[in-house]
CSV table of C-alpha atoms in Angstrom, one decimal:
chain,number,residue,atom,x,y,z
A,1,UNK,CA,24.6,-91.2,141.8
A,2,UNK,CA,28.3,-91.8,143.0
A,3,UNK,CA,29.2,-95.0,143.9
A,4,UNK,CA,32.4,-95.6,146.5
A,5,UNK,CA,33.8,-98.3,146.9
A,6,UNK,CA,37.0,-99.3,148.8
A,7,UNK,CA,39.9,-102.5,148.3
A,8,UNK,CA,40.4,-104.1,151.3
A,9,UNK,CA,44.5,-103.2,150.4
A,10,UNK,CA,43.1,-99.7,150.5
A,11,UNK,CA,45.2,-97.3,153.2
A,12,UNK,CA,44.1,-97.7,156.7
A,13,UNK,CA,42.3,-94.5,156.5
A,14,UNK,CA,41.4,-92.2,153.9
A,15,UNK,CA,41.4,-88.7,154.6
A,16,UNK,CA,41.6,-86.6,151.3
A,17,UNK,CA,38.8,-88.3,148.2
A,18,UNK,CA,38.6,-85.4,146.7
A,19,UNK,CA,35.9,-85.9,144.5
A,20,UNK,CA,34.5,-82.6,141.4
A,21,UNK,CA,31.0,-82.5,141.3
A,22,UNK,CA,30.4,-80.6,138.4
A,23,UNK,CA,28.1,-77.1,138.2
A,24,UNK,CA,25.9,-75.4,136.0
A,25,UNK,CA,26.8,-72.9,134.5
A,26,UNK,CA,25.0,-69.5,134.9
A,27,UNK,CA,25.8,-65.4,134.7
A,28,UNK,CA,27.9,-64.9,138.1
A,29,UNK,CA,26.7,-60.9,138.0
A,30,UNK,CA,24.0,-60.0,140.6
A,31,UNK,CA,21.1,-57.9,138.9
A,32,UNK,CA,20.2,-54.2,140.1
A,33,UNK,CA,16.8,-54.0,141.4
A,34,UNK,CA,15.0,-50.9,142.1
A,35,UNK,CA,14.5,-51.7,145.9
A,36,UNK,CA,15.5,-49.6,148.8
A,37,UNK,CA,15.9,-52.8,151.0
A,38,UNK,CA,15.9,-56.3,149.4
A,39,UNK,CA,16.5,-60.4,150.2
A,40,UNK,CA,16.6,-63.3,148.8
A,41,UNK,CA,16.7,-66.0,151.3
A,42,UNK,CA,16.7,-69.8,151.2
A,43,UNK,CA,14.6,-72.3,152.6
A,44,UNK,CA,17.3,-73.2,155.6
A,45,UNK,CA,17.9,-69.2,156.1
A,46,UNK,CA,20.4,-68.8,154.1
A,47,UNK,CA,20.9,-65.4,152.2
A,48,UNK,CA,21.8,-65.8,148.3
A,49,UNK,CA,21.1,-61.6,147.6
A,50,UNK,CA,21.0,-58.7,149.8
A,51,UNK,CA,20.9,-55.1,149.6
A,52,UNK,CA,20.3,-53.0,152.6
A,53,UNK,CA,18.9,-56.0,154.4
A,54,UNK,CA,18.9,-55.2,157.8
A,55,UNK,CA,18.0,-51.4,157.6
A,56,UNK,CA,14.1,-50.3,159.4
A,57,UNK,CA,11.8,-49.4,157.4
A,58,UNK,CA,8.0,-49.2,157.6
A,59,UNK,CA,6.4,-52.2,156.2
A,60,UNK,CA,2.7,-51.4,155.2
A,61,UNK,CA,0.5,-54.7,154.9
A,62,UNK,CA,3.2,-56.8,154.9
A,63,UNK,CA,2.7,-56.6,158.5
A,64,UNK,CA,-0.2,-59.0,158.2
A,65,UNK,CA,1.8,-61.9,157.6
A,66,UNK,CA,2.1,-61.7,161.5
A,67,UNK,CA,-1.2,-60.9,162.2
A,68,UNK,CA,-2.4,-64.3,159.9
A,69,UNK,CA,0.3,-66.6,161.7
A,70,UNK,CA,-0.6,-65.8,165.3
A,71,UNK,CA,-4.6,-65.7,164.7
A,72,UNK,CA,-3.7,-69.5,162.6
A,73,UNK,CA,-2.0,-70.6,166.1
A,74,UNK,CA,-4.7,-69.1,168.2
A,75,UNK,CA,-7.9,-69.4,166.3
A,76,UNK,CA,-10.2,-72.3,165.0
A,77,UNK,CA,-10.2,-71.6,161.0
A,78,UNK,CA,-14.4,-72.2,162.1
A,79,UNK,CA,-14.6,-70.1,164.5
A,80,UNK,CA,-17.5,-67.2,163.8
A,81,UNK,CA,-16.8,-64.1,164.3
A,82,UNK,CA,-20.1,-61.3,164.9
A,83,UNK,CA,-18.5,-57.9,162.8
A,84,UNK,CA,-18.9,-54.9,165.2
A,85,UNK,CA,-19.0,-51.2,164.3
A,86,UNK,CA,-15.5,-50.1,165.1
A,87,UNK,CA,-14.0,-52.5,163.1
A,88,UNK,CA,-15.9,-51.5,160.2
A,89,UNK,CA,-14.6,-47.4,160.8
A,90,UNK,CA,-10.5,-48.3,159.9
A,91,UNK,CA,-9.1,-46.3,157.1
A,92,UNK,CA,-7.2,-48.0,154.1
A,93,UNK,CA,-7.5,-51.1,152.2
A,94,UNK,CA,-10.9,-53.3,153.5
A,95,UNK,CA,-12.8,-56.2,152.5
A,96,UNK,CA,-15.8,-54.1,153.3
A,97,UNK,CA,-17.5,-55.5,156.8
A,98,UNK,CA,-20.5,-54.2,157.7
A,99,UNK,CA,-21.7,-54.9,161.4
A,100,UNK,CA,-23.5,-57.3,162.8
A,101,UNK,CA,-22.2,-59.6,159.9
A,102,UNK,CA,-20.9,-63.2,160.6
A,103,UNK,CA,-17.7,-64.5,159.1
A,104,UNK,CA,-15.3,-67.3,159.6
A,105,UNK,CA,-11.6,-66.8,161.0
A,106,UNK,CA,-11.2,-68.4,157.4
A,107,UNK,CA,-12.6,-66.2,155.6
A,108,UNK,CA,-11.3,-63.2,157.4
A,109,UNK,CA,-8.1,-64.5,157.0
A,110,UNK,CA,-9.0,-64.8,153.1
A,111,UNK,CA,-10.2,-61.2,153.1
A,112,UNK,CA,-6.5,-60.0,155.0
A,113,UNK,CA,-4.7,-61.8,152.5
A,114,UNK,CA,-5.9,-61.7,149.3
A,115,UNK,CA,-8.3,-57.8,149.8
A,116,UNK,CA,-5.8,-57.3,152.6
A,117,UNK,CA,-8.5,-55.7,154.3
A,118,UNK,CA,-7.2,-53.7,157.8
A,119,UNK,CA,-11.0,-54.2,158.8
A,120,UNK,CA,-10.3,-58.0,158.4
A,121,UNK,CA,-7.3,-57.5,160.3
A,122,UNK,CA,-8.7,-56.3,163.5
A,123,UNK,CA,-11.5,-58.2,163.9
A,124,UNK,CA,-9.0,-61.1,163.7
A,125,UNK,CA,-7.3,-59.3,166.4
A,126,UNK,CA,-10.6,-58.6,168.8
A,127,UNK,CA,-11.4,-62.3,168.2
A,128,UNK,CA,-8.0,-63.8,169.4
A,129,UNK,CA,-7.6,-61.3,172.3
A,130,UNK,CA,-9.8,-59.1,174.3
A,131,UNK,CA,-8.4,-56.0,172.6
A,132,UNK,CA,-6.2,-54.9,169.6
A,133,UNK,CA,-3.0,-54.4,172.3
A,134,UNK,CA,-2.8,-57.4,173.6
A,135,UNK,CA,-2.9,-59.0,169.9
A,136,UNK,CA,-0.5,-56.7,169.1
A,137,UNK,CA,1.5,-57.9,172.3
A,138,UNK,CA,1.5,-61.4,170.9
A,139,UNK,CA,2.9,-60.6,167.7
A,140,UNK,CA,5.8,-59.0,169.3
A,141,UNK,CA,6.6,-62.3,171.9
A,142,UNK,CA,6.5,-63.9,168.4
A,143,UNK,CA,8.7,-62.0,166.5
A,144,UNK,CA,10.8,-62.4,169.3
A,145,UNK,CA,10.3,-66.2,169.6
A,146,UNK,CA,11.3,-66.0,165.9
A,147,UNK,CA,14.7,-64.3,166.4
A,148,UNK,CA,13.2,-60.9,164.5
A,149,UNK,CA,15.2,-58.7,166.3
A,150,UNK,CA,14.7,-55.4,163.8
A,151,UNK,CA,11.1,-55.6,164.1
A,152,UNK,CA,8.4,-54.0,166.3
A,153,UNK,CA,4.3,-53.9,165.7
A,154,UNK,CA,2.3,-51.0,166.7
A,155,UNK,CA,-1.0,-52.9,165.0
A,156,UNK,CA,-1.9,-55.7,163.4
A,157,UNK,CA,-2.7,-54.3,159.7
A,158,UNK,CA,0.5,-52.0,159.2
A,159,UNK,CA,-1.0,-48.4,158.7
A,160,UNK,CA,2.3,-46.1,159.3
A,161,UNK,CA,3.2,-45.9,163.0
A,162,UNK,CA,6.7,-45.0,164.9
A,163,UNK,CA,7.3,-47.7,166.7
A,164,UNK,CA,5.9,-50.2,163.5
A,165,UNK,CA,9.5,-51.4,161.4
A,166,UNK,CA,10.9,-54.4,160.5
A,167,UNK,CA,13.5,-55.5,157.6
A,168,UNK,CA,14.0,-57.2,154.4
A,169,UNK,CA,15.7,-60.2,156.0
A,170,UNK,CA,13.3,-60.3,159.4
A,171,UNK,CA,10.6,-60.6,156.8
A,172,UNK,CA,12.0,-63.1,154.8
A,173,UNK,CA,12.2,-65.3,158.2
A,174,UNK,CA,8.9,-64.3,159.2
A,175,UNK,CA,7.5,-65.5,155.5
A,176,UNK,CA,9.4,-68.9,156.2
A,177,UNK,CA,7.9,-69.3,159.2
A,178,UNK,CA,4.4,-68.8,157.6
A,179,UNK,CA,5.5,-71.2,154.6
A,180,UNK,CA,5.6,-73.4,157.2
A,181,UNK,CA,2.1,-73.6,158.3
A,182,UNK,CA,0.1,-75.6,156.3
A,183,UNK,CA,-3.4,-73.7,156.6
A,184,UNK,CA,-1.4,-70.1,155.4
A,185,UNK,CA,0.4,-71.8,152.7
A,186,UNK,CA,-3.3,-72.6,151.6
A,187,UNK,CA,-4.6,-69.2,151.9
A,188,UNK,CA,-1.8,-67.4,151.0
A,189,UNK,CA,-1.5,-69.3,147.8
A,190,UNK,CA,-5.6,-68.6,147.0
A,191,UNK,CA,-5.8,-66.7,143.4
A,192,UNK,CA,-9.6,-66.2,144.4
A,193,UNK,CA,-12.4,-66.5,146.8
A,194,UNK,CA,-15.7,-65.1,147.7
A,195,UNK,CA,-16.6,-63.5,150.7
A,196,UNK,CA,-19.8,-62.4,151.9
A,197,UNK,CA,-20.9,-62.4,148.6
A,198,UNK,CA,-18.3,-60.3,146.8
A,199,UNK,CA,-15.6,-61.6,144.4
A,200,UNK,CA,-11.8,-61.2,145.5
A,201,UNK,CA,-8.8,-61.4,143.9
A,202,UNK,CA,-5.5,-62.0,145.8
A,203,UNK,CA,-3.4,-59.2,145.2
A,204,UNK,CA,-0.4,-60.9,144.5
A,205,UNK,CA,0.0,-60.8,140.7
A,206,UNK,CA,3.0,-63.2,140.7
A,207,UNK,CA,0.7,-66.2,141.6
A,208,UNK,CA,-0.2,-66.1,138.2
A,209,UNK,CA,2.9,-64.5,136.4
A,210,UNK,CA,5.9,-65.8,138.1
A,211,UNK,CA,6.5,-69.1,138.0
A,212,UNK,CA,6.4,-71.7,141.3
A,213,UNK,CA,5.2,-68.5,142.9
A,214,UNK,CA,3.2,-69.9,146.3
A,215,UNK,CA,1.9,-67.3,147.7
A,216,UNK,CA,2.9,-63.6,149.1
A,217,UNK,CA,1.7,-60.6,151.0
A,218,UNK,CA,1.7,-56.9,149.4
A,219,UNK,CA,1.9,-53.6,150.8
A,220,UNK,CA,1.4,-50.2,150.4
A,221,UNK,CA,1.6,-46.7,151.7
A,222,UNK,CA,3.0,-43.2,150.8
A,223,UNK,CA,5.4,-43.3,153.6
A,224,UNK,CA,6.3,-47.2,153.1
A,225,UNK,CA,5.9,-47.2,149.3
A,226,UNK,CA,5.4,-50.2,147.5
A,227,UNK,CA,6.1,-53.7,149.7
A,228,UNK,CA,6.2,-57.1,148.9
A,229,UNK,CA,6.9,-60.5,150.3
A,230,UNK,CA,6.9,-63.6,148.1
A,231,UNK,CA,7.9,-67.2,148.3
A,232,UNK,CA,9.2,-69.6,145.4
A,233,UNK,CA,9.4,-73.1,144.8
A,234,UNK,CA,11.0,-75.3,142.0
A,235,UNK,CA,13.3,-77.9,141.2
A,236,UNK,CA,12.5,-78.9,145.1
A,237,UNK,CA,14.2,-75.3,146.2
A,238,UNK,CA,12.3,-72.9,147.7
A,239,UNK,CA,13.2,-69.1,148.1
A,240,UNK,CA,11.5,-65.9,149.6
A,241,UNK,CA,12.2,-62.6,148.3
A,242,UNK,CA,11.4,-59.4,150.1
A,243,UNK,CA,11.5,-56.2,148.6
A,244,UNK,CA,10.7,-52.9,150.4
A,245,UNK,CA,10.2,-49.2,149.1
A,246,UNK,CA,10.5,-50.7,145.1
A,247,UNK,CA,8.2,-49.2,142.5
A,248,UNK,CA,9.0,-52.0,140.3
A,249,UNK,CA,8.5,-54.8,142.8
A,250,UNK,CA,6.9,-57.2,140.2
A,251,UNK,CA,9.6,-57.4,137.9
A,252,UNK,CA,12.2,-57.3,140.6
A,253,UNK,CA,10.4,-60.4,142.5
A,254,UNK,CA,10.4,-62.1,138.8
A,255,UNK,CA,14.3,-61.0,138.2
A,256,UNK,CA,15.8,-62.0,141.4
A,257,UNK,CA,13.6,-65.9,141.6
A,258,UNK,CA,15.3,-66.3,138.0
A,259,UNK,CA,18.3,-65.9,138.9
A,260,UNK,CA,18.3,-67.2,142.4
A,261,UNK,CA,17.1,-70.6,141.1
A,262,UNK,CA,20.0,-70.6,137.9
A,263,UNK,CA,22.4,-69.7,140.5
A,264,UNK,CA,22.2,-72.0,143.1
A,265,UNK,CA,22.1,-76.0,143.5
A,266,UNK,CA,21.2,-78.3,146.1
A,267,UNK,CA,23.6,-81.3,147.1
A,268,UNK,CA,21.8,-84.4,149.1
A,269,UNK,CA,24.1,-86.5,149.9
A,270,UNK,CA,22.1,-89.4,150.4
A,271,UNK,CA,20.9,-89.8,146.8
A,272,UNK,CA,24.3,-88.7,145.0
A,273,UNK,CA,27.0,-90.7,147.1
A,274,UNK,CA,26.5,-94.6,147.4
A,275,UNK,CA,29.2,-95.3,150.1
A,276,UNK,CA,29.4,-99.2,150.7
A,277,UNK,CA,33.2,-100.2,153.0
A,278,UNK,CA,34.5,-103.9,152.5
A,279,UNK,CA,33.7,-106.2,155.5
A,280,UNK,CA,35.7,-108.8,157.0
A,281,UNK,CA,33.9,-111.8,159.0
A,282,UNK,CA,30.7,-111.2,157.6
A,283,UNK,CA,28.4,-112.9,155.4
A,284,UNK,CA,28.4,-110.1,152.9
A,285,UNK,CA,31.5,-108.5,151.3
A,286,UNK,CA,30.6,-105.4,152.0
A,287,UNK,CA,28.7,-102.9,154.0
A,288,UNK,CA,26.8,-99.5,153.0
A,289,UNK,CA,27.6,-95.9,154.6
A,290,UNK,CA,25.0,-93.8,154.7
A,291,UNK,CA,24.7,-89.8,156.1
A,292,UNK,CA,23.2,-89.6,159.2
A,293,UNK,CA,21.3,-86.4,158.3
A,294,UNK,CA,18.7,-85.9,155.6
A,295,UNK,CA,20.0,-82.5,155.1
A,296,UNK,CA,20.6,-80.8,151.8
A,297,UNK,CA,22.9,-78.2,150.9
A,298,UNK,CA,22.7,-74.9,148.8
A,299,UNK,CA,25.6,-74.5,146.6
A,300,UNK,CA,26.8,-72.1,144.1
A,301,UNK,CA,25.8,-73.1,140.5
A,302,UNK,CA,29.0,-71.8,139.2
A,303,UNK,CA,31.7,-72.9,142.0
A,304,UNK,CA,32.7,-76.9,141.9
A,305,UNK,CA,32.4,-79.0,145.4
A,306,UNK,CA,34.8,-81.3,146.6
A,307,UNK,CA,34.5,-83.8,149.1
A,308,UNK,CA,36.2,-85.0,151.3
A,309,UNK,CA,35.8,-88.6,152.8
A,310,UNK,CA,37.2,-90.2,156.3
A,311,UNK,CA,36.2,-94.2,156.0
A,312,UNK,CA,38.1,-97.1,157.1
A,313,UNK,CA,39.6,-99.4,154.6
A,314,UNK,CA,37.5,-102.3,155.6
A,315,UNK,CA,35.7,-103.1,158.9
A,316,UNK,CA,35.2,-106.5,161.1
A,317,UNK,CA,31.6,-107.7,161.7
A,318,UNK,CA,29.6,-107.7,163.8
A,319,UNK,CA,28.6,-103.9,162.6
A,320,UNK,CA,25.3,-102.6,163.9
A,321,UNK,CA,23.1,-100.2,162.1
A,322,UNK,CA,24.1,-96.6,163.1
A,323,UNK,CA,27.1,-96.9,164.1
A,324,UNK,CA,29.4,-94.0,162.9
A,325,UNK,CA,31.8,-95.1,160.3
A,326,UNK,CA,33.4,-91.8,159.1
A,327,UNK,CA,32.9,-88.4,158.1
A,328,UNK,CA,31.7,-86.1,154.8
A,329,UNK,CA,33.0,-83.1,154.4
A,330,UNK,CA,31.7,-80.5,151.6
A,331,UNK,CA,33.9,-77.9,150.7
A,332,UNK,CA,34.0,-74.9,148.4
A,333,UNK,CA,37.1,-72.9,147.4
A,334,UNK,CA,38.5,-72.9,151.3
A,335,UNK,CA,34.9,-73.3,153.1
A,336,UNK,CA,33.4,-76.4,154.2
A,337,UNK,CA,30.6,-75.3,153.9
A,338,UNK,CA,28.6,-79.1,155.3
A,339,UNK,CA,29.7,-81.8,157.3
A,340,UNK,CA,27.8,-85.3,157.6
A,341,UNK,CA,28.2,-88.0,160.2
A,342,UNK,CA,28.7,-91.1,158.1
A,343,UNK,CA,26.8,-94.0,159.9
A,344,UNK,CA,26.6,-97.9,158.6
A,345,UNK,CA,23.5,-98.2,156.8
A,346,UNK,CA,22.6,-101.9,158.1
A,347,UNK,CA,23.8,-104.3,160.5
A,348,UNK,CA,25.8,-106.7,159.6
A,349,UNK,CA,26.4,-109.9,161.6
A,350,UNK,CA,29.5,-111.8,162.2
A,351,UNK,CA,29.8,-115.3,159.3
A,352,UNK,CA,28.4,-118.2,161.0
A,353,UNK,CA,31.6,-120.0,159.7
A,354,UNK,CA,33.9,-117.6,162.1
């Protein structure tokens, strides 16, 4: 923690504390992954890699990351569902329904993510709505709510379809939205489960090889070739990495979290600055300065911060909790890159004596 604190024969104001806040160090080169389209994107939406982020591409079964957020925010997880015949007919991957069956939305969400089963998918869709369209309809008002502007569904399982696309980085902010529902970080991040009697495995081999892997969503078809979306966590970061059209997605996914996480930093202001400004009139000598915000920053690993600080030299009590005292500034090279209201911390009540 760094600890601030100002004479009261201090300048009036300070407007350049440059202070170094020093970096790890770590390999500045990018690596080469096999991907056609790839991103790796932070918590907050910020993109740390990219390679042909924003091109259209078909997106196989990574489609049903969409399809398990809207049934999660239209659906009781207890709901039961009665399996009928046509959902039972779909071609492609399947958690093998039979009609007249009873599952769970829970467990048909299970069986879309972990067997990613396309019959799963549209009995999820038949449930919410009264017909595959209008599901489809809401996933694209919520792609749409989310700001995915490169991205259109056709269905809610992602068999190959003209008008079904998306892109790397619309997927990485669909998988952040998901990451923030609590019931699909639980079911994405299921290794096993067993439905209807049958074993399944979650196809997403990096829960158990990568680590602080939370969960995922593959896909696959000849057209698409090999998809996958993945999320991250550790040293309180998290990351998602989408690859699309890579036929070494595992290794990619693996190489690109390694790197992401040596390359990058996070600065929180509120537990590495201790900012306390000398007060006049009160019955303390000071006062603490705290950021307003509870935001953290990403930074480069390998560039040095500086901050920069606007605080008074001293104040007069009374000061009143919240009150803005000054600024924080975060800059690297010629960015700021953040910038923190600086508030007082507690109030502070004139001396009795005065």
């Amino acid at each position: 923690m760094l600890i601030i604190r100002f004479s009261r024969f201090a300048p009036l104001l300070i407007p350049l504390l440059l202070l170094s806040l020093q970096p790890k160090t770590f390999a500045e080169s990018k690596p080469a992954v096999s991907a056609a389209s790839c991103v790796v994107m932070y918590e907050d939406g910020e993109t740390v890699y990219e390679k042909n982020a924003d091109t259209r591409r078909l997106i196989a079964s990574t489609t049903k990351l969409m399809t398990a957020l809207v049934c999660l925010e239209n659906a009781d997880l207890d709901d039961r569902v009665t399996i009928r015949p046509a959902w039972c007919r779909i071609e492609g991957s399947s958690m093998y329904l039979k009609a007249g069956e009873h599952y769970t939305v829970r467990e048909l969400l299970l069986g879309l993510l972990l067997a990613s089963g396309n019959d799963a998918a549209l009995a999820l869709a038949e449930h919410v709505c009264a017909s595959e369209r209008d599901f489809v309809r809401l996933m694209n008002q919520k792609a749409k709510a989310l700001g995915l502007r490169q991205t259109h569904f056709a269905n809610p399982h992602g068999l190959d379809a003209p008008e079904h696309y998306s892109t790397a980085r619309d997927l990485a902010r669909l998988m952040l939205a998901c990451m923030e529902n609590a019931d699909f970080r639980a079911l994405a991040s299921t290794k096993s489960a067993v439905l209807g009697g049958v074993v399944f495995l979650n196809h997403n081999k990096l829960l158990q090889s990568c680590p602080g892997c939370v969960g995922g969503k593959t896909g696959y078809t000849a057209a698409a070739g090999r998809c996958l979306v993945s999320c991250c966590e550790r040293g309180g970061m998290r990351f998602v990495c989408v690859t699309l059209s890579d036929p070494d997605d595992w290794r990619d996914h693996q190489t690109l979290y390694d790197w992401a996480f040596d390359s990058c930093r996070l600065f929180d202001p509120a537990r590495e600055l201790r900012l306390d400004v000398p007060l006049v009139s009160g019955g303390r000598s000071t006062v603490p300065v705290v950021p307003d915000s509870a935001s953290r920053l990403l930074l480069p690993a390998h560039e040095p911060a500086r901050l920069e600080l606007e605080l008074p030299r001293f104040v007069f009590a009374p000061v009143n909790k919240g009150e803005t005292a000054g600024m924080l500034r975060v800059i690297v090279g010629e960015r700021t890159v953040g910038e923190y209201r600086l508030v007082y911390g507690q109030s502070a009540p004139m001396a009795a004596s005065f």
